[in-house]
PDB file of C-alpha atoms in Angstrom:
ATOM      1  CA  UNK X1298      99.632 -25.730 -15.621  1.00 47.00           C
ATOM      2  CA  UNK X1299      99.780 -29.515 -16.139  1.00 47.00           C
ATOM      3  CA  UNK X1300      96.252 -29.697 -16.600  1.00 47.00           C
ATOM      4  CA  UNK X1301      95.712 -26.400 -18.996  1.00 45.00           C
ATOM      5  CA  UNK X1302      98.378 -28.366 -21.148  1.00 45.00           C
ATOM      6  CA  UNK X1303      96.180 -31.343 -21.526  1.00 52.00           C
ATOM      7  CA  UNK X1304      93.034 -29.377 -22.398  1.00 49.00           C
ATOM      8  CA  UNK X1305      95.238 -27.338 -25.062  1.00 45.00           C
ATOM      9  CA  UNK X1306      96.020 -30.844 -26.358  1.00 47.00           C
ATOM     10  CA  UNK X1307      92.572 -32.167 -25.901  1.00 54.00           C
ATOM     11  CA  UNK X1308      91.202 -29.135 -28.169  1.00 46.00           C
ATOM     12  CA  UNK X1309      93.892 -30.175 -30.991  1.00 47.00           C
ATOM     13  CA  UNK X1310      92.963 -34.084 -31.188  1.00 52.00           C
ATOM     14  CA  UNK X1311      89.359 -32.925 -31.123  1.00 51.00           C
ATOM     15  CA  UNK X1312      90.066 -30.643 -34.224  1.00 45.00           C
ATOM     16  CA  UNK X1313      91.874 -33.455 -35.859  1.00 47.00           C
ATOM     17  CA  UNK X1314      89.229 -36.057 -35.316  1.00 51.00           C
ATOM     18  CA  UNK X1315      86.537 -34.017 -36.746  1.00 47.00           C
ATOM     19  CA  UNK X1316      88.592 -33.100 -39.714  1.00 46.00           C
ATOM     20  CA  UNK X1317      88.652 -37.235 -40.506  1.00 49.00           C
ATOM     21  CA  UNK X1318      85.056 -37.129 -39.554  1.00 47.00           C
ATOM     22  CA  UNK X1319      83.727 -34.950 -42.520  1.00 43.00           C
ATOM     23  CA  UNK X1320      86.096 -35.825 -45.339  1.00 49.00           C
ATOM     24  CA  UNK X1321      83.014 -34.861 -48.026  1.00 44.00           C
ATOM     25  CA  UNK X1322      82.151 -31.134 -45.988  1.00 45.00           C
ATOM     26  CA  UNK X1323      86.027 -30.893 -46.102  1.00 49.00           C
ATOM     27  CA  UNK X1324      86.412 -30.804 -49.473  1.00 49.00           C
ATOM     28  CA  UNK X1325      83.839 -28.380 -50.039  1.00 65.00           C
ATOM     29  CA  UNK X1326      85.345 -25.872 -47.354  1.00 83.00           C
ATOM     30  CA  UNK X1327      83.931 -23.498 -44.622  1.00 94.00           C
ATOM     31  CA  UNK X1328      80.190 -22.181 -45.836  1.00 96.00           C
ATOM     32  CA  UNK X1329      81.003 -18.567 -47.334  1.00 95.00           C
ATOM     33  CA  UNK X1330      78.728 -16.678 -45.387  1.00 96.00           C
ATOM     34  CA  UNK X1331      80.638 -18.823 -41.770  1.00 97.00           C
ATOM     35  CA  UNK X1332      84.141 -17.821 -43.057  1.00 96.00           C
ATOM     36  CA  UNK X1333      82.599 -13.724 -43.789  1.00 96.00           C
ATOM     37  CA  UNK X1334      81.332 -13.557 -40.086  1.00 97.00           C
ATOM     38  CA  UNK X1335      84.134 -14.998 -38.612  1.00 97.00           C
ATOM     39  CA  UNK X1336      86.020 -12.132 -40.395  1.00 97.00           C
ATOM     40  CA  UNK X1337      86.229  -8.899 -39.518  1.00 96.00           C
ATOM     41  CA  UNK X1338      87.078  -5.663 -37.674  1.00 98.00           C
ATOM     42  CA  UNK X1339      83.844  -5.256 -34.801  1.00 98.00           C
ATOM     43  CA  UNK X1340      82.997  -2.782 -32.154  1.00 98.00           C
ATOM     44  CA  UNK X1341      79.528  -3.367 -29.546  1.00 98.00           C
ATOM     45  CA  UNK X1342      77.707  -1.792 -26.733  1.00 98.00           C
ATOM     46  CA  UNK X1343      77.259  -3.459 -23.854  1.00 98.00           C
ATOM     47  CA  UNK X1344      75.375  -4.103 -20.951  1.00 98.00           C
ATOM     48  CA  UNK X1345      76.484  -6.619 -18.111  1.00 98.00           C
ATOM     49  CA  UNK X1346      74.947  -7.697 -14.875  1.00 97.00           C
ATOM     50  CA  UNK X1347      77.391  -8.682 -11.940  1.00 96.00           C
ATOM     51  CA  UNK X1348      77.091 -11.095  -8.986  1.00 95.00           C
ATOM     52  CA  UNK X1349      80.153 -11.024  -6.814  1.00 91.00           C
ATOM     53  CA  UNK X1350      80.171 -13.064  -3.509  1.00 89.00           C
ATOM     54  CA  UNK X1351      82.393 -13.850  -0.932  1.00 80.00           C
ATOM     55  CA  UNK X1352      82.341 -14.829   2.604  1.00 72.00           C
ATOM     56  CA  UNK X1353      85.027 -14.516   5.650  1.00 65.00           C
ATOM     57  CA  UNK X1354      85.032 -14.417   9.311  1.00 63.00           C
ATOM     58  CA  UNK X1355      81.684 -15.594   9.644  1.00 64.00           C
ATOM     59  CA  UNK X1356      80.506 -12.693   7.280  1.00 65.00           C
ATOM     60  CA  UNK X1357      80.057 -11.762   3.256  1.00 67.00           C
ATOM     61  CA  UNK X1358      80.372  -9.487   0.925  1.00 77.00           C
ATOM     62  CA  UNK X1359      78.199  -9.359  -2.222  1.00 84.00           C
ATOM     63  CA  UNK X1360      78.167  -6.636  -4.903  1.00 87.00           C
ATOM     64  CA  UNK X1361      75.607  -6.788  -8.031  1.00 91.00           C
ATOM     65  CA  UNK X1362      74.821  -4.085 -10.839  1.00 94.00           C
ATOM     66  CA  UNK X1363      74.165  -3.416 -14.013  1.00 96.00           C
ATOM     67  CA  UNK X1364      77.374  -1.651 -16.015  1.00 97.00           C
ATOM     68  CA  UNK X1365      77.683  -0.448 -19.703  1.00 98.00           C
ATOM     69  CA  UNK X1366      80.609  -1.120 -21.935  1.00 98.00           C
ATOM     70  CA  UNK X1367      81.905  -1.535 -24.643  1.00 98.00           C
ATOM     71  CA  UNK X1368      83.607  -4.218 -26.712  1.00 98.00           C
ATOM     72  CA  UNK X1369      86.549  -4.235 -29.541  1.00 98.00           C
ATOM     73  CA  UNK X1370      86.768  -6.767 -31.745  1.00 98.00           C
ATOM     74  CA  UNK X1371      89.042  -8.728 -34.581  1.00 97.00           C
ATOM     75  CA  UNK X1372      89.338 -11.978 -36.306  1.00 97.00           C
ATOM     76  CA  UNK X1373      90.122 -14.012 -39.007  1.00 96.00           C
ATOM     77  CA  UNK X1374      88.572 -17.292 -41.182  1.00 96.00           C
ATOM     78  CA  UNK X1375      90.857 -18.464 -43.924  1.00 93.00           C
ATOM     79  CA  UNK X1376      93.854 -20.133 -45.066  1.00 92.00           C
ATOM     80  CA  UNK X1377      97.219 -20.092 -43.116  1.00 90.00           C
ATOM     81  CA  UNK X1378      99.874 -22.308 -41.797  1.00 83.00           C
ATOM     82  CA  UNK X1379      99.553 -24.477 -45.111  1.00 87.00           C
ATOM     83  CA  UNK X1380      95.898 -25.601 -43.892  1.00 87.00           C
ATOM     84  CA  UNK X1381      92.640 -24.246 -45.453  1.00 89.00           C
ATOM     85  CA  UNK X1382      90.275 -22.691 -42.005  1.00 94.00           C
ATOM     86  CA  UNK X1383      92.558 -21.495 -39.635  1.00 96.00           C
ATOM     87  CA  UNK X1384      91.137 -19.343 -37.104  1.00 97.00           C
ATOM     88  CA  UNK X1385      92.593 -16.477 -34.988  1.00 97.00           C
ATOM     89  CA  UNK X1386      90.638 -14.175 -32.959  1.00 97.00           C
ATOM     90  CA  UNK X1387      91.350 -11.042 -30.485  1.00 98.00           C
ATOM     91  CA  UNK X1388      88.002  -9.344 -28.533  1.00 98.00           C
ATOM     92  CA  UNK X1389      88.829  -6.543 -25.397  1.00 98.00           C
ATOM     93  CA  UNK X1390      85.918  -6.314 -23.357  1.00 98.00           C
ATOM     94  CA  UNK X1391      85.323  -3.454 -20.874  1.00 98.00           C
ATOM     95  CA  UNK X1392      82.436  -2.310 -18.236  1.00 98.00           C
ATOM     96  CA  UNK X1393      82.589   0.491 -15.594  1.00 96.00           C
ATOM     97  CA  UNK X1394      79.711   2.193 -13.145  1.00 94.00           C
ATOM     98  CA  UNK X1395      78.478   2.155  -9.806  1.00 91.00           C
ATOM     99  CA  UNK X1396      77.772  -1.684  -8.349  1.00 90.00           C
ATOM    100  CA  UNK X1397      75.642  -2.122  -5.107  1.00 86.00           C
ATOM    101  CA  UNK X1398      78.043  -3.113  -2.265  1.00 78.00           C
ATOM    102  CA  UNK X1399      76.188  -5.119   0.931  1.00 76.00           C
ATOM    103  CA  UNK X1400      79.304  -6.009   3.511  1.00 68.00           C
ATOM    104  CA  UNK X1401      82.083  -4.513   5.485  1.00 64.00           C
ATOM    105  CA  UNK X1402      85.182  -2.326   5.500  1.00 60.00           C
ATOM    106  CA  UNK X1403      88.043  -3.551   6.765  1.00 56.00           C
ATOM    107  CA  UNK X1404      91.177  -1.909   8.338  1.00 51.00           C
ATOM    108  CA  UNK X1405      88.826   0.541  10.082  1.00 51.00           C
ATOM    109  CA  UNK X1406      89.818   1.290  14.562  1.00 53.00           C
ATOM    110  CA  UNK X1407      86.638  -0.642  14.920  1.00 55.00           C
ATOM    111  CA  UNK X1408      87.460  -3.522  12.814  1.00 59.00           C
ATOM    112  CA  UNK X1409      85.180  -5.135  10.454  1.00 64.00           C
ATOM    113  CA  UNK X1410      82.236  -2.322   9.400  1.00 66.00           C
ATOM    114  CA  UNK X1411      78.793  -2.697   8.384  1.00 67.00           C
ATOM    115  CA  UNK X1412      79.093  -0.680   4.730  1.00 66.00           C
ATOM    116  CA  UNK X1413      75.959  -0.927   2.594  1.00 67.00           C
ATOM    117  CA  UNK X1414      76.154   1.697  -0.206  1.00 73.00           C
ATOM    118  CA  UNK X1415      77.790   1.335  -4.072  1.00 76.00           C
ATOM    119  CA  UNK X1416      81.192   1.539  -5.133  1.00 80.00           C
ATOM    120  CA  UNK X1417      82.889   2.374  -8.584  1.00 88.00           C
ATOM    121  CA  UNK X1418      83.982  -0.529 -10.374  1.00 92.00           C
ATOM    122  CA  UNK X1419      85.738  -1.240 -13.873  1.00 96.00           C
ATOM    123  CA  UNK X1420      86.276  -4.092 -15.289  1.00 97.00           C
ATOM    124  CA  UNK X1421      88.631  -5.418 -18.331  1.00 98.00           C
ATOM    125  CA  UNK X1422      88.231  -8.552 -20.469  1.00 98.00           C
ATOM    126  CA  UNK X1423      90.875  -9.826 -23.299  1.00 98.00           C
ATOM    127  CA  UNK X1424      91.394 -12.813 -24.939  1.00 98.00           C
ATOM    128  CA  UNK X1425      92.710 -14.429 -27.779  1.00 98.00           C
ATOM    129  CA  UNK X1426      91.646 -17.398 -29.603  1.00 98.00           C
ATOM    130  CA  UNK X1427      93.483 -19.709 -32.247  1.00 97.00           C
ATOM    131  CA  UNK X1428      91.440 -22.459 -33.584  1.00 96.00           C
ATOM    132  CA  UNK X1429      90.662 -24.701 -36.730  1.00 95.00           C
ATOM    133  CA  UNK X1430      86.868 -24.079 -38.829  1.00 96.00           C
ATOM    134  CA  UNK X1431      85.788 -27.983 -39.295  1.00 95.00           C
ATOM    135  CA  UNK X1432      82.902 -27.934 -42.011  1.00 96.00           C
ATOM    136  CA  UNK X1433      80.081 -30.711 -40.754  1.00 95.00           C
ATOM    137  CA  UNK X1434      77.903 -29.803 -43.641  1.00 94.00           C
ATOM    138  CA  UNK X1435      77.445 -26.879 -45.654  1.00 93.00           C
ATOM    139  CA  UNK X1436      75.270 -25.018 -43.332  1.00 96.00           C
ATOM    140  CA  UNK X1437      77.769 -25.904 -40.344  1.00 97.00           C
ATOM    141  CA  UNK X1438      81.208 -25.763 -39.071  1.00 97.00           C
ATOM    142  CA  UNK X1439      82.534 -26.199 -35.333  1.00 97.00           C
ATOM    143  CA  UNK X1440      85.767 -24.589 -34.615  1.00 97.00           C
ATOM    144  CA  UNK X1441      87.614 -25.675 -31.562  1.00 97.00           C
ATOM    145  CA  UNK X1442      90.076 -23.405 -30.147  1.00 97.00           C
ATOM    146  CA  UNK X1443      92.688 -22.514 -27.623  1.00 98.00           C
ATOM    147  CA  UNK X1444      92.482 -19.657 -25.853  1.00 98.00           C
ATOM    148  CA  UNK X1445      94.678 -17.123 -23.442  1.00 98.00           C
ATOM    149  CA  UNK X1446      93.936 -13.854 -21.769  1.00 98.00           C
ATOM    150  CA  UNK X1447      93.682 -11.653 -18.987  1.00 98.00           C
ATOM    151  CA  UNK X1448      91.294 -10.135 -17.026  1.00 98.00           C
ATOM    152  CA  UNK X1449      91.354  -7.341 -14.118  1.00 97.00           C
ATOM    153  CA  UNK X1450      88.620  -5.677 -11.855  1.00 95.00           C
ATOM    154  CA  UNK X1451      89.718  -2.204  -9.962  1.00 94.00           C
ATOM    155  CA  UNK X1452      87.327  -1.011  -7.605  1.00 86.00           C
ATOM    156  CA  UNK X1453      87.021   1.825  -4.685  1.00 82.00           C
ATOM    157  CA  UNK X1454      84.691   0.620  -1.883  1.00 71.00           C
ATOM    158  CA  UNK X1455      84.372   3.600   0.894  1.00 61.00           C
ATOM    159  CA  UNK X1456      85.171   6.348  -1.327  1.00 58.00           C
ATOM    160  CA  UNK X1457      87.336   9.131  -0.371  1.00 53.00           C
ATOM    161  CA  UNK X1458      87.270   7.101   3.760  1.00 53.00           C
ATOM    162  CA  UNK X1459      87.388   3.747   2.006  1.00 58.00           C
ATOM    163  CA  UNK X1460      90.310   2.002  -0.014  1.00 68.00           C
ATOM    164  CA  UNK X1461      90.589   0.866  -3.281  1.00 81.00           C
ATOM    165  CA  UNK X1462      91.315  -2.866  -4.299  1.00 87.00           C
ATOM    166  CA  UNK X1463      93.132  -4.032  -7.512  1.00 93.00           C
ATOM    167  CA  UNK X1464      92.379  -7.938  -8.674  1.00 94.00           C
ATOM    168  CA  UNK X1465      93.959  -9.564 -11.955  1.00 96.00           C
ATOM    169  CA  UNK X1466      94.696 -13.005 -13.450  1.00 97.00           C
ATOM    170  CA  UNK X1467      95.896 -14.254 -16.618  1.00 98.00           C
ATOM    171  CA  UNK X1468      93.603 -17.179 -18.594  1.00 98.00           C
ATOM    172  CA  UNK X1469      94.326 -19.988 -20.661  1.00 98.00           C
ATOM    173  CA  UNK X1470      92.321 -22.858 -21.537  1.00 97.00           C
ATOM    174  CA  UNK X1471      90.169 -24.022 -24.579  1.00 96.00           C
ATOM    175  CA  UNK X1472      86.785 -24.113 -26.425  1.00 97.00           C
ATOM    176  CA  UNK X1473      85.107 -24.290 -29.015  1.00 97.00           C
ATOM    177  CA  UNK X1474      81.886 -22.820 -31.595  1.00 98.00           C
ATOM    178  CA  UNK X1475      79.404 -24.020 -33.871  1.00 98.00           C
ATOM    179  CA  UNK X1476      78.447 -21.644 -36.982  1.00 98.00           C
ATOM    180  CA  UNK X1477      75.322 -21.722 -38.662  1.00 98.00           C
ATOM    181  CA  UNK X1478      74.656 -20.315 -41.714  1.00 98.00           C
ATOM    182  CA  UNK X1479      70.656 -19.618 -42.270  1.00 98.00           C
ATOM    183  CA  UNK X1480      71.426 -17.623 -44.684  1.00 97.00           C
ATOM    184  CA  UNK X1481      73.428 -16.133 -47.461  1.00 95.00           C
ATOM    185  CA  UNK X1482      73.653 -13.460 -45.358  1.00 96.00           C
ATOM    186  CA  UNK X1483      72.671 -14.781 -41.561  1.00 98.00           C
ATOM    187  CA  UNK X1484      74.895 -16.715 -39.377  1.00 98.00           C
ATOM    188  CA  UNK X1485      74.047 -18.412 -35.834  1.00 98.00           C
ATOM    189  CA  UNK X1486      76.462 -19.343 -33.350  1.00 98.00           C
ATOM    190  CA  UNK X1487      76.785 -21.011 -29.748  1.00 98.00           C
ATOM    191  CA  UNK X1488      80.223 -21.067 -27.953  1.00 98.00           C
ATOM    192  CA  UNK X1489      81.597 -22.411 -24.703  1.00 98.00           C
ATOM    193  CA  UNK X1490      85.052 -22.441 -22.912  1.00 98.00           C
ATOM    194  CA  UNK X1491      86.793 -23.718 -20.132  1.00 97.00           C
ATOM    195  CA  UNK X1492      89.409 -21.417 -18.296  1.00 98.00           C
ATOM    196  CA  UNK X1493      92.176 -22.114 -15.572  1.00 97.00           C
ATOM    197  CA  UNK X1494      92.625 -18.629 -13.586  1.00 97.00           C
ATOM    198  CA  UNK X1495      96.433 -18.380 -13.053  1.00 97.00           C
ATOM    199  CA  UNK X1496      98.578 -16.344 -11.965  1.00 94.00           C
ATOM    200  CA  UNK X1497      95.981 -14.053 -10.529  1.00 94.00           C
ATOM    201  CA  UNK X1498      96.257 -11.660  -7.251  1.00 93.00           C
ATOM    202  CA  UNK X1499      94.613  -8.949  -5.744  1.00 92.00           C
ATOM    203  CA  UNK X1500      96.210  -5.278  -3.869  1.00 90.00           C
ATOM    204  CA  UNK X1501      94.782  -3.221  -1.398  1.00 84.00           C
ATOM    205  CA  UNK X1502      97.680   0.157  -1.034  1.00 85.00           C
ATOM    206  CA  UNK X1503      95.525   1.931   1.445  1.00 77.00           C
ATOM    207  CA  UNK X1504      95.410  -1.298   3.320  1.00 77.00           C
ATOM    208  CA  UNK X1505      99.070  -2.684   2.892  1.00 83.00           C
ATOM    209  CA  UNK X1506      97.721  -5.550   1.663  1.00 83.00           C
ATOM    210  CA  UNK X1507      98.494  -7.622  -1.583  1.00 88.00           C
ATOM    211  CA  UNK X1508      97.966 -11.141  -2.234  1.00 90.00           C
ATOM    212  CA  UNK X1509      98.469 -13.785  -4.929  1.00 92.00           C
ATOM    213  CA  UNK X1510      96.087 -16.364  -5.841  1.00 93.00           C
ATOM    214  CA  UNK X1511      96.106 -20.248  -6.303  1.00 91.00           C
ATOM    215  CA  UNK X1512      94.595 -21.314 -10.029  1.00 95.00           C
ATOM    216  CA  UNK X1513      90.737 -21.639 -10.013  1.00 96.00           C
ATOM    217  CA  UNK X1514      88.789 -22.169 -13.228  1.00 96.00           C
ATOM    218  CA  UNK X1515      86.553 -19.585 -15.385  1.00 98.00           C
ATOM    219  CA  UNK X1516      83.723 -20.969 -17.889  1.00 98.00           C
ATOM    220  CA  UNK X1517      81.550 -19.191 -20.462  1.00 98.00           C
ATOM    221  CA  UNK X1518      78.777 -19.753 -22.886  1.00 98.00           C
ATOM    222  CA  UNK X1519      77.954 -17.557 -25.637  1.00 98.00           C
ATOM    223  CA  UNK X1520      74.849 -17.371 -28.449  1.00 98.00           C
ATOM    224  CA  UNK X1521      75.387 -14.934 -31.498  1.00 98.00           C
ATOM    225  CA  UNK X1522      73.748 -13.614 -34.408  1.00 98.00           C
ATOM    226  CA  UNK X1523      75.483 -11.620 -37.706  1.00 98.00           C
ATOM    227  CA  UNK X1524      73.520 -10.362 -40.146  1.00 98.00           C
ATOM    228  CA  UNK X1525      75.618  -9.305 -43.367  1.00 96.00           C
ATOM    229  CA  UNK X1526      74.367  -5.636 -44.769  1.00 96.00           C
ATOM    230  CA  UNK X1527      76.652  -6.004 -47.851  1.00 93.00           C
ATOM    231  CA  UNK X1528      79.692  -6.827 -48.937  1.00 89.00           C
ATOM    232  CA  UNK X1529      81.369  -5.406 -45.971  1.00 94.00           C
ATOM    233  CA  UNK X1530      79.106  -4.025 -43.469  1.00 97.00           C
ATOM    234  CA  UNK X1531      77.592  -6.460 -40.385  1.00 97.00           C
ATOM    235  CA  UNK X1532      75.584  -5.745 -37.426  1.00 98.00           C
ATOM    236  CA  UNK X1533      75.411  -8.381 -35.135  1.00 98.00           C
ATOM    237  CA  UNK X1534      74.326  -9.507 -31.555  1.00 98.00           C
ATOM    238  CA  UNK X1535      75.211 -11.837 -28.839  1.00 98.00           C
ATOM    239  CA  UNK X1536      74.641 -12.886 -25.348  1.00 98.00           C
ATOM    240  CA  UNK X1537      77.221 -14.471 -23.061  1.00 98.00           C
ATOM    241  CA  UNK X1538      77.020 -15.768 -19.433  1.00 98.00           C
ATOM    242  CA  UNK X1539      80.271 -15.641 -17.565  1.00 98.00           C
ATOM    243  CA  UNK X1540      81.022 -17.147 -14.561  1.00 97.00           C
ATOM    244  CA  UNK X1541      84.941 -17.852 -12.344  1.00 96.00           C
ATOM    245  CA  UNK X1542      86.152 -18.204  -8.988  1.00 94.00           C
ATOM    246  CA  UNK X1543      89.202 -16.475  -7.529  1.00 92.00           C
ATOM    247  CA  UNK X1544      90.763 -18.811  -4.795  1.00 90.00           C
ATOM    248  CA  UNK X1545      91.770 -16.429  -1.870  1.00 83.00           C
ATOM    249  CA  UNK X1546      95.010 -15.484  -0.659  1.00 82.00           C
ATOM    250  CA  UNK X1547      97.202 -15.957   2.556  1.00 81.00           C
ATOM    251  CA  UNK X1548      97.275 -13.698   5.341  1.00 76.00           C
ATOM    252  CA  UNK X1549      99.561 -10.427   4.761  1.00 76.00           C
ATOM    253  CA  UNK X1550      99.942  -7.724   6.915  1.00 73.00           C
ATOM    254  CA  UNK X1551      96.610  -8.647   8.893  1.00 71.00           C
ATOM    255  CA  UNK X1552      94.398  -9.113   5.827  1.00 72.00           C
ATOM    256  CA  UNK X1553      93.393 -11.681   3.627  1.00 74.00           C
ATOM    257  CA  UNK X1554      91.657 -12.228   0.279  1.00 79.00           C
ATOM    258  CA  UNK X1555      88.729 -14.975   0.827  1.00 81.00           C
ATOM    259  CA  UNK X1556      87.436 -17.268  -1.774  1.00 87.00           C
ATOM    260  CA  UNK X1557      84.757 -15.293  -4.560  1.00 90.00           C
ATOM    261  CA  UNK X1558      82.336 -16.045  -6.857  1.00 93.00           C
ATOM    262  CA  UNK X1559      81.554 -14.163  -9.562  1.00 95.00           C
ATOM    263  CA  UNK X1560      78.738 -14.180 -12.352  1.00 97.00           C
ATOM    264  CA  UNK X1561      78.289 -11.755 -15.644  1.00 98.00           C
ATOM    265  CA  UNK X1562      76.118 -11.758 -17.826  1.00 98.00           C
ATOM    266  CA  UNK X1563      76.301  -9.290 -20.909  1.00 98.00           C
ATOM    267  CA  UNK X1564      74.612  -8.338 -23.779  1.00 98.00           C
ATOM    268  CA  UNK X1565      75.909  -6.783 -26.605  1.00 98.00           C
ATOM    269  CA  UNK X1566      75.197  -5.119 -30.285  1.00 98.00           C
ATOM    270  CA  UNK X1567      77.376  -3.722 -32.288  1.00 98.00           C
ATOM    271  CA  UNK X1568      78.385  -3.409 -35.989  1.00 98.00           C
ATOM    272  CA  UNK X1569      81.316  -4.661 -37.728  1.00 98.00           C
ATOM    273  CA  UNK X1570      83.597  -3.858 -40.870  1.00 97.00           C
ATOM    274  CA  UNK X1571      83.915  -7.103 -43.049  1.00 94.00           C
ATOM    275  CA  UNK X1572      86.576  -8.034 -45.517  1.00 82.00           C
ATOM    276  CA  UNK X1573      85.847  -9.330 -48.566  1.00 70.00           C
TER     277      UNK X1573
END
């Protein structure tokens, strides 16, 4: 936790040293058309591909898919806290389906299993973001950010003769985004974050098993595109690339969770409610 303090305090120094940096974009303030996308009420449709790895016992698992989803989203670009751009954020993320499964089953009378078929899998996705809006010009701001969440995957590999596995983790870490504005109306963006992956741990009822995790890190890289209808209508787009590790578990009850690796990524549309 050390270490997610000093990238929390890295993020604020950063936001403090651009704010000296652009003293003239300053005093002009965000770009209207930034602070409008960056405020708003959104929901999306998503699609997002998984990679999942992991290997124990001289053997791996790997699971991949496409799933649909949807996203829910709100934020906020304006003044607060006695400064001028303050930024807070909330998005939920969530995808569910059938992934391929290529690996074993464990806790079977013959031991480890050959099992090469698909399992249902859901997966949930919320963070929250508080940042500052640092205008470079008056096409551009870049708003670093803190950021916490948490993040879970339930799955069911076997079906009704298999067992069903439960993984979470809370997030924290920091990033930050660069705004465009094309346009009156049109506004670009590119993100990216760094995560630590705390707290995290995975169950297995059927199995006996449940383990905690040690932290691991989660990063993520994001392009974006909101197109203002009118004075409170958006529709917008993005694409994000997701990828973290979970760092494996100690032996309980004759089982253990193995290192992972797991890659998403999503895209998404959606439209959004703006306030004016």
């Amino acid at each position: 936790m050390a270490a997610v303090t000093r990238n929390i305090l890295c993020a604020l120094g950063l936001a403090l040293a651009l704010a000296r940096l652009a003293p003239c974009a300053r005093a002009q303030g965000v770009n209207p058309a930034i602070a409008a996308a960056e405020t708003r009420v959104s929901l999306g449709i998503t699609a997002t591909g998984y990679s999942y790895h992991e290997g124990f016992d001289n053997t791996s698992d790997q699971e991949s898919g496409v799933l649909p989803g949807f996203s829910l989203g709100a934020s906020r670009l304006g003044p607060a806290l006695g400064l001028p751009d303050v930024y807070t954020g909330v998005v939920y993320d969530f995808s569910g389906g059938a992934l391929g499964y290529q690996g074993y089953l464990q806790g079977t009378s013959q031991g480890l299993v050959p099992y090469d078929q698909s399992e249902a899998a859901r997966f949930n996705h919320v963070e929250v973001q508080l940042g500052v809006a640092v205008p470079l010009s008056h096409a551009v701001s870049v708003l670093p950010f803190i950021a916490a969440g948490y993040q879970s995957w339930s799955r069911n590999i076997g079906g009704s003769g298999g067992y069903g596995s439960f993984y979470h983790a809370a997030l924290a870490g920091f990033g930050a985004k660069l705004d465009y504005a094309a346009t009156g109306r049109l506004v670009l963006s590119a993100s990216a974050e760094g995560l630590a992956v705390v707290g995290g741990g995975v169950s297995a009822p059927a199995l006996g098993f449940s383990g905690s995790f040690g932290t691991s890190g989660e990063e993520a890289v994001r392009l974006g595109a909101d197109w203002r209808l009118d004075n409170v209508w958006h529709v917008f787009a993005g694409l994000e690339m997701r990828h973290f590790n979970y760092a494996g578990s100690k032996p309980s009850n004759g089982f253990y969770e193995p290192t992972s690796s797991t890659f998403a990524a999503r895209g998404e549309m959606g439209v959004a409610f703006g306030f004016p």
